Structure formats: structure tokens, C-alpha cells
XYZ file of C-alpha atoms in Angstrom:
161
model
C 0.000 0.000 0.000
C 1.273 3.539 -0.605
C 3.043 6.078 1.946
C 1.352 9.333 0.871
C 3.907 12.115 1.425
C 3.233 15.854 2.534
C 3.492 19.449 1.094
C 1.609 22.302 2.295
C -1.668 21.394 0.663
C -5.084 20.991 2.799
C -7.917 19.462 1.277
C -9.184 22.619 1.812
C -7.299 24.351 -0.553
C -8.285 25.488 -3.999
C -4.860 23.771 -5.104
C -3.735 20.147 -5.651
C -3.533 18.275 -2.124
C -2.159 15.136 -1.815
C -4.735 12.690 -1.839
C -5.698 9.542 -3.788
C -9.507 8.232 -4.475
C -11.594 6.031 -6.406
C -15.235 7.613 -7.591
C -18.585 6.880 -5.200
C -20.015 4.452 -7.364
C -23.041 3.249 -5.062
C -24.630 4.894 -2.525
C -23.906 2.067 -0.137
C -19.885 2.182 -0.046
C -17.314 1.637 2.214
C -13.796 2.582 2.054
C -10.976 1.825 4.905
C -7.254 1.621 5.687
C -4.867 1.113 8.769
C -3.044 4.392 9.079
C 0.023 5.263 10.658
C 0.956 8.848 11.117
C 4.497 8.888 10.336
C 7.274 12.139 9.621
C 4.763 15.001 10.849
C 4.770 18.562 11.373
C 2.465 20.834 13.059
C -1.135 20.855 11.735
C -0.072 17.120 10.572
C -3.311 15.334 9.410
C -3.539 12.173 8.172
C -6.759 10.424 6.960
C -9.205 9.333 5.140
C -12.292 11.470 3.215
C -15.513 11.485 1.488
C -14.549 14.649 -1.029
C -16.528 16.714 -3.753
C -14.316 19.101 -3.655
C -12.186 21.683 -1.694
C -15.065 23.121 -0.078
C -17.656 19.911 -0.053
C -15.968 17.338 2.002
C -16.166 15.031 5.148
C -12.415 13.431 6.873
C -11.671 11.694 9.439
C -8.033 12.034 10.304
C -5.149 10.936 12.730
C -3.320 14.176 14.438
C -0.956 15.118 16.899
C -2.180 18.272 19.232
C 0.152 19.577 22.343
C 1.865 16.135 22.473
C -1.477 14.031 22.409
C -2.565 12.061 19.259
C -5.916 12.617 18.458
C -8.737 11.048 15.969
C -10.697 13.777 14.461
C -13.622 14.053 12.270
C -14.103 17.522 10.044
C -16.286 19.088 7.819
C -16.070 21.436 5.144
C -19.809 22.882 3.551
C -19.913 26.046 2.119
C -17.787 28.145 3.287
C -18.095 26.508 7.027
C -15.005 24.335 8.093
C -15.605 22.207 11.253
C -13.960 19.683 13.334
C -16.963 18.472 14.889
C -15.749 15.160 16.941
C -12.055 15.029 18.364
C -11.029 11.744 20.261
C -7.718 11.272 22.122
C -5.923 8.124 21.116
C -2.692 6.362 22.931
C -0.974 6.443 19.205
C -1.041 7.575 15.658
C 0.703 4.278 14.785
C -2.122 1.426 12.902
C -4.971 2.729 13.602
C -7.952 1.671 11.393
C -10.282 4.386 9.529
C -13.157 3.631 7.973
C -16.276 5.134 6.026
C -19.285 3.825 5.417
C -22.059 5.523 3.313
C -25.790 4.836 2.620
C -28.361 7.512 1.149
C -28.579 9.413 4.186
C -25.665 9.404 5.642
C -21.836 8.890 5.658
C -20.605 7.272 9.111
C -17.106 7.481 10.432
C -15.223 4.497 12.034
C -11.969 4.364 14.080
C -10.402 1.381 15.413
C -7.355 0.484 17.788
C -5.799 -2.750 17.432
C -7.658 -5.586 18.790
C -10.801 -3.337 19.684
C -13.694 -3.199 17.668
C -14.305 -0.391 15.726
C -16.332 2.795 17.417
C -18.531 5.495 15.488
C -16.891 8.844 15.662
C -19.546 10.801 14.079
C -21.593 10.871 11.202
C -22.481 13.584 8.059
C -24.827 14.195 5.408
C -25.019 12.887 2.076
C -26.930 15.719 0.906
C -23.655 17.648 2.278
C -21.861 16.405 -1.113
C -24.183 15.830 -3.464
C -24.048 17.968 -6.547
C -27.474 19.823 -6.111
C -26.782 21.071 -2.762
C -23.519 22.552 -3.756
C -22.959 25.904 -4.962
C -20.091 24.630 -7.370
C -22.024 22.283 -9.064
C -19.477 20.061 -10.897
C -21.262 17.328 -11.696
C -17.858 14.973 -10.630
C -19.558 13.327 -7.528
C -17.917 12.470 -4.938
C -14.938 10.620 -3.914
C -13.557 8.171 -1.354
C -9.773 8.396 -0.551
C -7.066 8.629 1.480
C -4.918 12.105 2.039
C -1.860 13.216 3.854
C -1.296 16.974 5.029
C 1.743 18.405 6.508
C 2.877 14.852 7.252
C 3.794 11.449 5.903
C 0.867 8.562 5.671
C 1.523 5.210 5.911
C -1.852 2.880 4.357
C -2.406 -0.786 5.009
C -4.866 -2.772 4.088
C -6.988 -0.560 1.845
C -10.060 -1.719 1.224
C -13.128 -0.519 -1.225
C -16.273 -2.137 -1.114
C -19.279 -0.047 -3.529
């Protein structure tokens, strides 16, 4: 599986972050990886994300904040950037993500090793579907992993749609 590698790029940039998705074929999908965040800096974020585009996305991320690592959920609608759940972890190091989506709404997983999975929050579909934006692209929306300010490293990365 592929180490995604910084530069200065958010997702919420109008700019090319680094990030790598397949298309939201089904409305029932499910994308997840075991992440490790590895080589950070601050404002390090390291995760995975349901994206329309820069300003039309949900992620759920591995960070380090004053020395603690953290699993975070954001969103970006409009012109409103959140980080609406935020979860202290004991490490950054293989920690499963996952996504799941249905028609009404996209759920977000994390998961320390040898515990099962628990729901971190949950978001919208309308939130990135192409009549609700202001954009309208007409691209849909992806599933993917993305690295910012640090170095990712994804196992196990599986698609299911």
C-alpha cells in the first residue's frame, strides 16, 4: 500500500492536495485503511475522506495536538469548516479508519488494534451531493485517502461499492 507524502496542501485548498480516491459508485460504499501517522509537522493530518471538492468534504483524520494524538472528524460545507468530533488516542501508529455511506448518511469508524471499531460521528449525504452545492461540478464524490503536513503510511486498503 502507498506512503502518501506531505506538502503544504489541505484538502481545503483550492490547489492540488495530496490525496488519492476512487469515484462513489453506489450509494452504499465503504472505504478503509490502517493508518500510521508517520514524519509530521504541526497541523499534521492524516486520513481518510468522502470529497466533492475543496469546499464539499467530510475526513476523518489521525493528528498530533500539544503532544497528544488525536482522531478527528471535520467538515467542510460552504464556506463553514468544522472539526466536529475530536477523540484522544494512545498512538497515531495502525490505527484503522473507515467510512461507510448509505443515502442518508456517511458514518465514520476508528479502530485500535484488537478493539472493535467505534462510530466517531456521522455527516450528510446531501452535504456532497451535486445539487446542494454551490459549485455544481457534476464529478460526484470521492472516497480516498490524504496526507497533510505529514507522511501517511496505508495498510490494508479496502473498497467495497
Amino acid at each position: 500500500m502507498p506512503n502518501i507524502k506531505r506538502n503544504g496542501i489541505t484538502l481545503n485548498d483550492v490547489d492540488s492536495p495530496v490525496w488519492l480516491g476512487i469515484r462513489q459508485q453506489e450509494m452504499e460504499s465503504e472505504i478503509s485503511a490502517c493508518v500510521t501517522l508517520a514524519k509530521w509537522s504541526k497541523g499534521a493530518r492524516v486520513g481518510l475522506t468522502a470529497f466533492y471538492n475543496d469546499s464539499y468534504h467530510y475526513e476523518i483524520y489521525l493528528t498530533e495536538e500539544n503532544g497528544k494524538n488525536q482522531v478527528c472528524l471535520a467538515k467542510h460545507v460552504h464556506d463553514i469548516f468544522a472539526v466536529t468530533e475530536k477523540v484522544e488516542i494512545p498512538t497515531a501508529a495502525n490505527v484503522t479508519l473507515r467510512i461507510e455511506a448509505d443515502s442518508r448518511n456517511y458514518r465514520f469508524y476508528y479502530g485500535l488494534q484488537g478493539k472493535a471499531d467505534i462510530l466517531l460521528g456521522t455527516g450528510m449525504t446531501a452535504g456532497l451531493c451535486t445539487e446542494g452545492t454551490h459549485t455544481m461540478t457534476f464529478t460526484g464524490t470521492y472516497l480516498g485517502m490524504f496526507a497533510e503536513r505529514a507522511e501517511g503510511i496505508f495498510r490494508e486498503f479496502l473498497y467495497c461499492g
